Coordinates of N, CA and C in Angstrom, one line a residue:
M17 N -38.1 -41.0 -49.7 CA -36.9 -42.0 -48.9 C -36.4 -41.3 -47.7
M18 N -36.2 -40.4 -47.2 CA -35.6 -39.6 -46.3 C -36.5 -39.8 -45.5
L19 N -37.9 -39.5 -45.3 CA -39.4 -39.8 -44.6 C -38.9 -41.1 -43.7
T20 N -39.1 -42.8 -44.8 CA -39.0 -44.3 -44.3 C -37.5 -44.0 -43.5
T21 N -36.3 -43.3 -44.5 CA -35.7 -43.4 -43.4 C -36.1 -42.8 -41.4
I22 N -36.4 -41.8 -41.0 CA -36.8 -41.0 -39.9 C -37.8 -42.7 -39.6
A23 N -38.7 -42.8 -40.3 CA -39.9 -42.8 -39.4 C -39.4 -44.2 -39.3
V24 N -38.4 -45.1 -39.2 CA -37.8 -46.4 -38.9 C -37.1 -46.1 -37.9
A25 N -36.1 -44.9 -38.1 CA -35.0 -44.5 -36.8 C -35.7 -44.3 -35.4
L26 N -37.3 -43.5 -36.0 CA -38.0 -43.5 -34.9 C -38.6 -44.3 -34.1
I27 N -39.2 -45.5 -34.9 CA -40.0 -46.6 -33.9 C -38.6 -47.4 -33.9
T28 N -37.7 -47.9 -34.1 CA -36.3 -48.9 -34.0 C -36.1 -47.4 -31.9
A29 N -36.2 -46.3 -32.1 CA -35.8 -45.3 -30.6 C -36.5 -45.6 -30.2
V30 N -38.1 -46.0 -30.8 CA -38.6 -45.8 -29.1 C -39.6 -46.9 -28.9
F31 N -40.0 -47.5 -29.9 CA -41.2 -48.4 -29.7 C -39.6 -50.2 -29.0
G32 N -38.9 -50.1 -29.7 CA -38.3 -51.1 -29.6 C -37.6 -51.1 -27.9
P33 N -37.6 -50.0 -27.2 CA -36.4 -50.0 -25.9 C -38.6 -50.7 -25.2
I34 N -39.1 -50.0 -25.0 CA -40.8 -50.6 -25.3 C -41.0 -51.8 -25.3
A35 N -41.3 -52.4 -26.6 CA -41.3 -53.8 -27.2 C -40.0 -54.6 -26.1
V36 N -38.6 -54.1 -25.7 CA -38.0 -55.4 -25.5 C -38.7 -54.9 -23.5
A37 N -38.8 -54.0 -22.9 CA -38.8 -54.6 -21.3 C -40.1 -55.3 -21.0
W38 N -41.4 -54.8 -22.1 CA -42.3 -55.5 -22.3 C -42.0 -56.6 -21.8
A39 N -41.1 -57.7 -23.4 CA -40.8 -58.9 -23.4 C -39.9 -59.2 -21.7
K40 N -39.4 -58.2 -21.3 CA -38.6 -58.9 -20.6 C -39.4 -59.5 -18.7
K41 N -40.3 -58.4 -19.3 CA -41.3 -58.6 -18.3 C -41.9 -59.5 -17.7
Q42 N -43.2 -59.7 -19.2 CA -43.4 -60.7 -19.1 C -42.9 -62.6 -19.3
F43 N -41.4 -62.2 -19.4 CA -40.7 -63.2 -18.8 C -40.0 -64.1 -17.6
E44 N -40.2 -62.6 -16.8 CA -40.3 -62.1 -15.7 C -41.7 -62.6 -14.6
N45 N -42.3 -62.6 -15.2 CA -43.2 -62.9 -15.0 C -44.0 -64.8 -15.2
T46 N -43.7 -65.1 -16.1 CA -44.0 -66.5 -15.6 C -43.4 -67.3 -15.0
P47 N -44.6 -67.5 -14.1 CA -44.0 -68.9 -13.1 C -43.1 -70.0 -13.4
S48 N -42.1 -70.1 -13.0 CA -41.4 -71.5 -13.0 C -41.8 -72.4 -12.0
K49 N -42.4 -73.5 -13.1 CA -42.6 -74.7 -12.4 C -41.5 -75.8 -12.1
N50 N -42.1 -76.3 -11.0 CA -41.2 -77.6 -10.6 C -41.1 -78.6 -10.9
P51 N -39.7 -78.7 -11.0 CA -39.1 -80.0 -12.0 C -39.7 -81.6 -11.3
V52 N -39.6 -81.6 -10.0 CA -40.4 -82.9 -10.1 C -42.2 -82.6 -10.7
C53 N -43.1 -81.2 -10.5 CA -44.4 -81.4 -10.8 C -43.3 -81.8 -13.0
E54 N -42.9 -80.9 -13.2 CA -42.7 -81.7 -14.6 C -42.5 -83.0 -14.9
A55 N -41.8 -83.6 -14.0 CA -41.3 -85.1 -14.3 C -43.7 -86.2 -14.5
I56 N -43.4 -85.4 -13.4 CA -45.2 -86.1 -13.3 C -45.8 -85.8 -14.1
E57 N -45.8 -83.9 -14.8 CA -46.7 -83.5 -14.9 C -46.2 -84.8 -17.5
L58 N -45.2 -85.1 -17.7 CA -44.4 -85.6 -18.5 C -45.9 -87.4 -18.6
N59 N -46.2 -87.4 -17.1 CA -47.2 -89.0 -17.7 C -48.1 -88.9 -18.2
S60 N -47.8 -89.8 -19.3 CA -49.4 -89.9 -20.4 C -50.1 -90.8 -19.7
L61 N -50.1 -91.9 -19.4 CA -50.4 -92.7 -19.0 C -51.5 -92.7 -17.6
V62 N -51.5 -91.8 -17.0 CA -52.9 -91.2 -16.7 C -53.6 -90.7 -16.6
D63 N -55.3 -90.7 -17.0 CA -55.4 -90.0 -16.7 C -57.5 -90.2 -15.6
E64 N -56.6 -91.0 -14.4 CA -58.1 -91.0 -13.3 C -57.2 -90.2 -11.9
Q65 N -56.3 -91.0 -11.6 CA -55.0 -89.9 -10.5 C -53.6 -90.5 -10.2
L66 N -53.2 -89.2 -10.0 CA -51.9 -89.8 -9.9 C -51.2 -89.5 -8.6
W67 N -50.9 -89.5 -8.1 CA -50.0 -88.7 -7.0 C -48.8 -89.5 -6.5
V68 N -47.9 -88.2 -5.3 CA -46.6 -88.7 -5.3 C -46.5 -87.8 -3.3
S69 N -46.3 -88.7 -2.8 CA -46.1 -88.2 -1.1 C -44.3 -88.3 -0.9
Q70 N -44.2 -87.7 0.5 CA -42.7 -87.5 0.6 C -42.5 -88.6 2.4
F71 N -41.6 -89.0 2.7 CA -41.6 -89.3 4.3 C -40.9 -87.7 5.1
H72 N -41.6 -87.4 6.1 CA -41.0 -87.2 6.9 C -41.0 -87.7 8.2
N73 N -40.8 -86.5 9.4 CA -40.5 -86.5 10.9 C -41.8 -85.5 11.0
G74 N -42.7 -86.2 11.5 CA -44.0 -86.1 11.9 C -44.1 -85.4 13.7
G75 N -43.2 -85.2 13.8 CA -43.7 -85.0 15.7 C -43.4 -86.3 16.5
H76 N -43.3 -86.7 18.1 CA -42.9 -87.1 18.7 C -44.7 -87.7 19.6
F77 N -44.2 -89.6 19.1 CA -45.0 -89.9 20.9 C -45.1 -89.2 22.3
Y78 N -46.2 -89.2 22.3 CA -46.6 -88.3 23.4 C -45.6 -88.9 25.0
P79 N -46.1 -90.8 24.9 CA -45.0 -90.7 26.1 C -43.7 -90.9 26.2
T80 N -43.2 -91.9 25.3 CA -41.5 -92.0 24.8 C -40.7 -90.1 24.5
G81 N -41.7 -89.5 23.4 CA -40.8 -88.6 22.9 C -40.1 -89.2 22.1
K82 N -40.3 -90.8 21.3 CA -40.2 -90.9 20.2 C -39.7 -90.2 18.4
S83 N -39.7 -90.0 18.0 CA -40.5 -89.8 17.1 C -41.3 -90.4 15.9
I84 N -42.1 -89.8 15.0 CA -42.7 -90.0 14.8 C -43.4 -90.0 13.5
Q85 N -42.7 -91.2 12.0 CA -42.6 -91.2 10.6 C -43.7 -90.5 10.1
K86 N -44.4 -90.2 9.3 CA -45.8 -89.8 8.1 C -45.0 -89.3 6.8
F87 N -46.3 -89.3 6.4 CA -46.1 -89.2 4.9 C -47.5 -88.8 4.8
S88 N -46.8 -87.5 3.3 CA -47.6 -86.2 2.8 C -47.4 -86.2 1.6
I89 N -48.6 -86.1 1.3 CA -49.0 -86.3 -0.5 C -48.6 -85.0 -0.4
F90 N -47.6 -84.8 -1.9 CA -47.2 -83.6 -2.7 C -47.6 -82.5 -4.4
Y91 N -48.1 -83.8 -3.9 CA -48.8 -84.1 -5.6 C -49.4 -84.5 -5.4
E92 N -50.5 -84.4 -6.2 CA -51.4 -84.4 -6.8 C -52.5 -84.4 -8.0
K93 N -52.2 -85.3 -9.4 CA -52.7 -84.7 -10.3 C -54.3 -86.2 -10.9
T94 N -55.4 -85.5 -10.6 CA -56.7 -85.7 -11.6 C -57.6 -85.6 -12.3
S95 N -58.7 -86.8 -13.1 CA -59.0 -86.8 -13.6 C -60.5 -85.0 -13.1
P96 N -60.8 -84.6 -14.0 CA -62.3 -84.6 -13.5 C -63.6 -84.8 -12.4
D97 N -63.0 -86.5 -12.9 CA -64.2 -87.2 -12.7 C -63.4 -87.7 -11.3
A98 N -62.8 -87.6 -11.2 CA -61.5 -88.6 -9.4 C -61.7 -87.8 -8.7
M99 N -61.9 -88.1 -6.8 CA -62.0 -87.6 -5.8 C -60.3 -86.7 -5.9
S100 N -59.8 -85.9 -5.4 CA -59.0 -85.6 -4.6 C -59.0 -86.1 -3.2
I101 N -57.6 -86.8 -3.0 CA -56.9 -87.2 -1.7 C -56.0 -86.6 -1.1
Q102 N -55.1 -85.4 -2.4 CA -54.3 -84.6 -1.5 C -54.7 -83.7 -0.4
N103 N -55.6 -83.5 0.6 CA -55.8 -82.8 1.3 C -55.6 -84.1 2.2
V104 N -56.3 -84.9 2.2 CA -57.0 -85.8 3.7 C -55.4 -86.8 3.7
F105 N -54.8 -86.6 3.0 CA -53.2 -87.3 3.1 C -52.4 -86.3 3.9
Q106 N -52.1 -85.3 4.7 CA -51.2 -84.8 5.4 C -51.1 -85.4 6.4
N107 N -49.4 -85.9 7.2 CA -49.0 -86.2 8.2 C -49.2 -87.2 8.5
V108 N -49.4 -88.2 7.7 CA -50.3 -89.4 8.2 C -49.6 -90.0 8.0
P109 N -49.5 -90.8 10.1 CA -48.6 -91.9 10.6 C -48.1 -93.2 9.4
V110 N -47.1 -93.4 9.2 CA -46.7 -94.2 8.4 C -47.1 -95.4 9.1
S111 N -47.2 -95.4 9.8 CA -47.8 -96.9 10.7 C -49.0 -97.8 10.9
L112 N -49.9 -96.4 9.8 CA -51.2 -97.3 8.9 C -50.7 -98.1 8.7
F113 N -49.7 -98.2 7.7 CA -49.6 -99.5 6.5 C -48.9 -100.1 6.1
P114 N -48.8 -100.5 7.3 CA -47.7 -101.5 7.4 C -47.1 -102.7 6.8
K115 N -48.2 -103.2 6.0 CA -47.9 -104.2 4.4 C -47.5 -103.5 3.0
A116 N -48.6 -102.4 3.0 CA -47.8 -102.1 1.8 C -46.5 -100.8 2.0
L117 N -46.1 -100.8 3.1 CA -44.8 -99.9 3.1 C -43.8 -101.4 2.9
A118 N -43.9 -101.6 3.8 CA -42.9 -102.6 3.8 C -42.8 -103.8 2.5
Q119 N -43.7 -103.8 2.0 CA -43.5 -104.7 0.3 C -42.9 -103.5 -0.2
L120 N -43.7 -101.9 -0.3 CA -42.3 -100.4 -0.6 C -40.9 -100.9 -0.4
Y121 N -40.8 -101.1 0.1 CA -39.3 -101.1 0.8 C -38.6 -102.3 0.2
K122 N -38.9 -103.3 0.5 CA -38.7 -104.6 0.0 C -38.4 -104.6 -1.2
Q123 N -39.8 -104.6 -2.7 CA -39.5 -104.7 -3.7 C -39.2 -103.5 -4.9
G124 N -39.9 -102.5 -3.4 CA -39.8 -101.1 -4.5 C -41.5 -101.0 -5.2
E125 N -42.2 -102.2 -5.6 CA -43.9 -101.6 -6.1 C -44.7 -102.7 -5.4
L126 N -45.1 -102.3 -5.9 CA -47.0 -102.9 -5.3 C -47.8 -102.5 -6.1
A127 N -48.0 -103.8 -6.8 CA -49.7 -103.9 -7.9 C -50.7 -104.5 -7.3
I128 N -51.8 -103.4 -7.2 CA -53.1 -104.3 -6.8 C -54.0 -104.0 -8.2
P129 N -54.3 -104.8 -9.7 CA -54.8 -104.7 -9.9 C -56.8 -105.3 -10.0
T130 N -56.6 -105.7 -8.7 CA -58.2 -105.9 -8.6 C -58.0 -106.4 -6.8
Y131 N -59.4 -104.8 -5.7 CA -59.2 -105.0 -4.8 C -59.4 -107.1 -4.0
E132 N -59.9 -107.8 -5.2 CA -60.6 -108.7 -4.5 C -59.7 -110.0 -3.9
G133 N -59.8 -109.8 -2.9 CA -58.6 -110.4 -2.0 C -56.8 -109.9 -1.4
E134 N -57.4 -109.1 -1.6 CA -56.4 -107.8 -1.5 C -56.1 -107.7 -0.4
D135 N -54.3 -107.8 1.0 CA -53.5 -108.3 2.0 C -53.3 -106.9 2.0
Y136 N -53.0 -105.9 1.4 CA -52.4 -104.7 1.7 C -52.8 -103.2 2.3
D137 N -53.2 -103.6 3.2 CA -54.2 -102.6 4.8 C -54.5 -101.4 3.9
L138 N -55.1 -101.4 2.3 CA -55.0 -100.4 2.1 C -57.0 -100.1 0.6
T139 N -58.2 -101.1 1.2 CA -58.5 -101.4 1.2 C -59.6 -99.8 1.8
S140 N -59.5 -100.2 2.7 CA -60.7 -99.0 3.6 C -60.2 -98.0 3.6
V141 N -59.0 -97.3 2.6 CA -58.6 -96.4 2.2 C -58.8 -95.6 1.0
S142 N -59.0 -97.1 0.4 CA -59.2 -97.0 -1.0 C -60.6 -96.7 -1.9
R143 N -61.6 -97.6 -0.6 CA -62.9 -98.0 -1.0 C -63.7 -96.4 -1.3
P144 N -63.2 -95.0 -0.7 CA -64.0 -94.4 -0.6 C -64.0 -93.6 -1.6
Y145 N -62.7 -93.9 -2.3 CA -62.2 -93.2 -3.3 C -62.9 -93.7 -4.9
N146 N -64.2 -94.9 -4.4 CA -63.6 -96.0 -5.7 C -62.7 -96.0 -6.6
T147 N -62.1 -96.9 -6.0 CA -60.6 -97.7 -6.5 C -60.8 -98.5 -7.2
K148 N -60.8 -98.9 -8.3 CA -60.7 -99.8 -8.2 C -59.3 -101.0 -8.9
S149 N -58.8 -100.0 -9.1 CA -56.9 -100.8 -9.5 C -56.1 -99.5 -8.7
F150 N -54.5 -100.1 -8.3 CA -54.0 -99.1 -7.3 C -52.7 -99.9 -7.9
Y151 N -51.3 -98.7 -8.2 CA -49.8 -99.4 -8.4 C -49.1 -97.9 -7.6
M152 N -48.5 -98.8 -6.7 CA -47.6 -98.0 -6.1 C -46.0 -98.4 -6.7
I153 N -44.9 -97.5 -6.5 CA -43.5 -97.3 -6.6 C -43.0 -96.5 -6.0
A154 N -41.7 -97.6 -5.3 CA -41.0 -96.6 -4.5 C -40.0 -95.6 -5.3
L155 N -39.8 -94.5 -4.6 CA -39.0 -93.3 -4.8 C -38.4 -93.4 -3.5
D156 N -36.1 -93.5 -4.8 CA -35.3 -93.1 -4.0 C -34.7 -92.8 -3.9
D157 N -34.5 -91.9 -3.0 CA -32.9 -91.0 -3.6 C -31.4 -91.4 -4.0
L158 N -31.0 -90.9 -4.5 CA -29.2 -91.2 -5.5 C -28.5 -92.0 -4.5
H159 N -28.8 -92.4 -3.0 CA -28.2 -93.2 -1.7 C -29.1 -94.6 -2.0
G160 N -29.9 -94.6 -2.7 CA -31.2 -95.7 -2.4 C -31.9 -95.4 -1.6
K161 N -31.7 -94.7 -0.9 CA -32.7 -94.5 0.5 C -34.3 -94.5 -0.5
F162 N -35.7 -94.9 0.5 CA -36.9 -94.5 0.1 C -36.8 -93.7 0.5
I163 N -37.6 -92.4 -0.1 CA -37.5 -91.7 0.2 C -39.3 -90.5 0.1
G164 N -40.4 -91.4 -1.1 CA -41.1 -91.0 -1.1 C -41.9 -92.3 -2.0
V165 N -43.4 -91.9 -2.2 CA -44.4 -92.7 -3.4 C -44.8 -92.2 -4.2
M166 N -44.5 -93.0 -5.2 CA -45.5 -92.9 -6.5 C -47.1 -93.3 -6.2
A167 N -47.7 -93.0 -6.9 CA -48.9 -94.6 -6.9 C -50.0 -94.0 -7.8
I168 N -51.1 -94.7 -9.3 CA -51.5 -94.5 -9.0 C -53.0 -94.9 -9.2
A169 N -53.8 -94.3 -9.8 CA -55.5 -95.1 -9.0 C -56.3 -95.0 -10.4
F170 N -57.3 -96.3 -10.2 CA -57.9 -96.3 -11.3 C -58.9 -96.6 -11.0
D171 N -60.0 -96.4 -11.5 CA -62.1 -96.0 -11.3 C -62.1 -97.8 -11.7
Q172 N -61.2 -98.0 -12.3 CA -61.7 -99.5 -13.2 C -60.3 -100.3 -13.2
E173 N -61.2 -101.6 -13.2 CA -59.2 -102.8 -13.2 C -59.0 -102.3 -14.2
Y174 N -58.0 -102.3 -14.0 CA -56.7 -102.2 -15.3 C -54.8 -103.0 -14.8
T175 N -54.7 -103.6 -15.4 CA -53.0 -104.7 -15.4 C -52.5 -103.6 -16.1
L176 N -51.4 -102.4 -15.5 CA -50.2 -102.6 -16.2 C -49.4 -103.5 -17.3
T177 N -48.8 -103.1 -18.2 CA -48.5 -103.5 -19.3 C -47.0 -103.5 -19.2
K178 N -46.7 -103.9 -19.8 CA -44.8 -104.0 -19.4 C -44.1 -102.9 -19.5
E179 N -44.9 -102.1 -21.0 CA -44.3 -101.3 -21.2 C -44.7 -100.1 -19.9
D180 N -45.8 -99.7 -19.7 CA -46.2 -99.3 -18.7 C -45.6 -99.0 -17.7
W181 N -44.9 -100.7 -17.4 CA -43.9 -100.6 -15.8 C -42.7 -100.4 -16.2
I182 N -41.9 -100.2 -17.2 CA -40.5 -99.8 -17.9 C -41.1 -97.7 -17.7
F183 N -42.5 -97.5 -17.9 CA -42.5 -96.0 -18.5 C -42.7 -95.5 -16.7
I184 N -42.7 -96.3 -15.6 CA -43.6 -95.8 -14.5 C -42.2 -95.7 -13.7
R185 N -41.5 -96.6 -14.1 CA -40.3 -96.5 -13.5 C -39.6 -96.1 -13.9
Q186 N -38.9 -95.7 -14.6 CA -37.9 -94.0 -15.4 C -39.0 -93.4 -14.4
K187 N -39.7 -92.5 -14.9 CA -40.6 -91.4 -14.1 C -40.4 -91.4 -12.4
A188 N -40.5 -92.6 -11.8 CA -40.5 -93.0 -10.1 C -38.7 -92.6 -10.1
G189 N -37.9 -93.1 -11.6 CA -36.5 -93.0 -10.8 C -36.0 -91.4 -11.2
V190 N -36.9 -90.4 -11.6 CA -36.8 -89.1 -12.6 C -36.5 -88.1 -11.0
I191 N -38.0 -88.8 -10.6 CA -38.7 -87.7 -10.1 C -38.2 -88.0 -8.5
G192 N -37.2 -89.5 -8.2 CA -36.5 -89.5 -7.1 C -35.3 -88.8 -6.5
T193 N -34.8 -89.0 -8.3 CA -33.7 -87.7 -8.0 C -33.7 -87.1 -7.9
L194 N -34.8 -86.1 -8.4 CA -35.1 -84.3 -8.0 C -35.5 -84.1 -7.2
L195 N -36.4 -85.1 -6.0 CA -36.8 -85.0 -5.0 C -35.7 -85.2 -4.2
D196 N -34.6 -85.3 -4.6 CA -32.8 -85.8 -3.8 C -32.4 -84.9 -3.7
E197 N -31.9 -84.2 -4.9 CA -31.5 -82.9 -5.0 C -32.0 -81.6 -4.9
Y198 N -33.4 -81.3 -4.8 CA -35.0 -80.3 -4.2 C -34.2 -81.0 -2.4
L199 N -34.2 -82.0 -2.7 CA -34.2 -81.9 -0.5 C -33.0 -81.3 -0.3
N200 N -31.7 -81.5 -0.3 CA -30.0 -81.5 -0.3 C -29.7 -80.0 -0.1
A201 N -31.0 -79.8 -1.5 CA -30.8 -77.6 -1.4 C -31.0 -77.1 -1.0
K202 N -32.4 -78.0 -0.1 CA -33.0 -77.4 0.9 C -31.9 -77.6 1.9
K203 N -30.1 -77.7 2.6 CA -29.8 -77.8 3.2 C -29.5 -77.2 3.9

């Protein structure tokens, strides 16, 4: 009995602090995820390609010195078969997509279930990536300002259901809020 008590005391005194230190180190070394990325990862709808972009000031026009509004994709989730576009779409002038972005600004959404007859200046950038259906939703900050875009692309024609749209709108609201909080924290 005495030997058992001494063994328990020894284990508690020696191995207890070692185990606590090891566990603490494990939790400290666990990388924390960006809340925006966590919100996007919850998106079970997408198995092809999803990306999120943000508008930013990307420099100035040479002759006039006026600011150039640009966008960059900062998050992308793709299936193993889908070609990544994140590196291609960095610092892209928004003026290259006036119809699509005007639609997003006015309506908050853009649906292209099929590219047949598409009139939103996106066919030339979608064709190389074998995109057959494409959906975009505006990301707004807490003040209703258009700050970015969430897009979902499919390599086959796909029409979103009412439930899909509800789900995507909810995700866009969460992502827009998190982006707004993140950008305000950086100021």
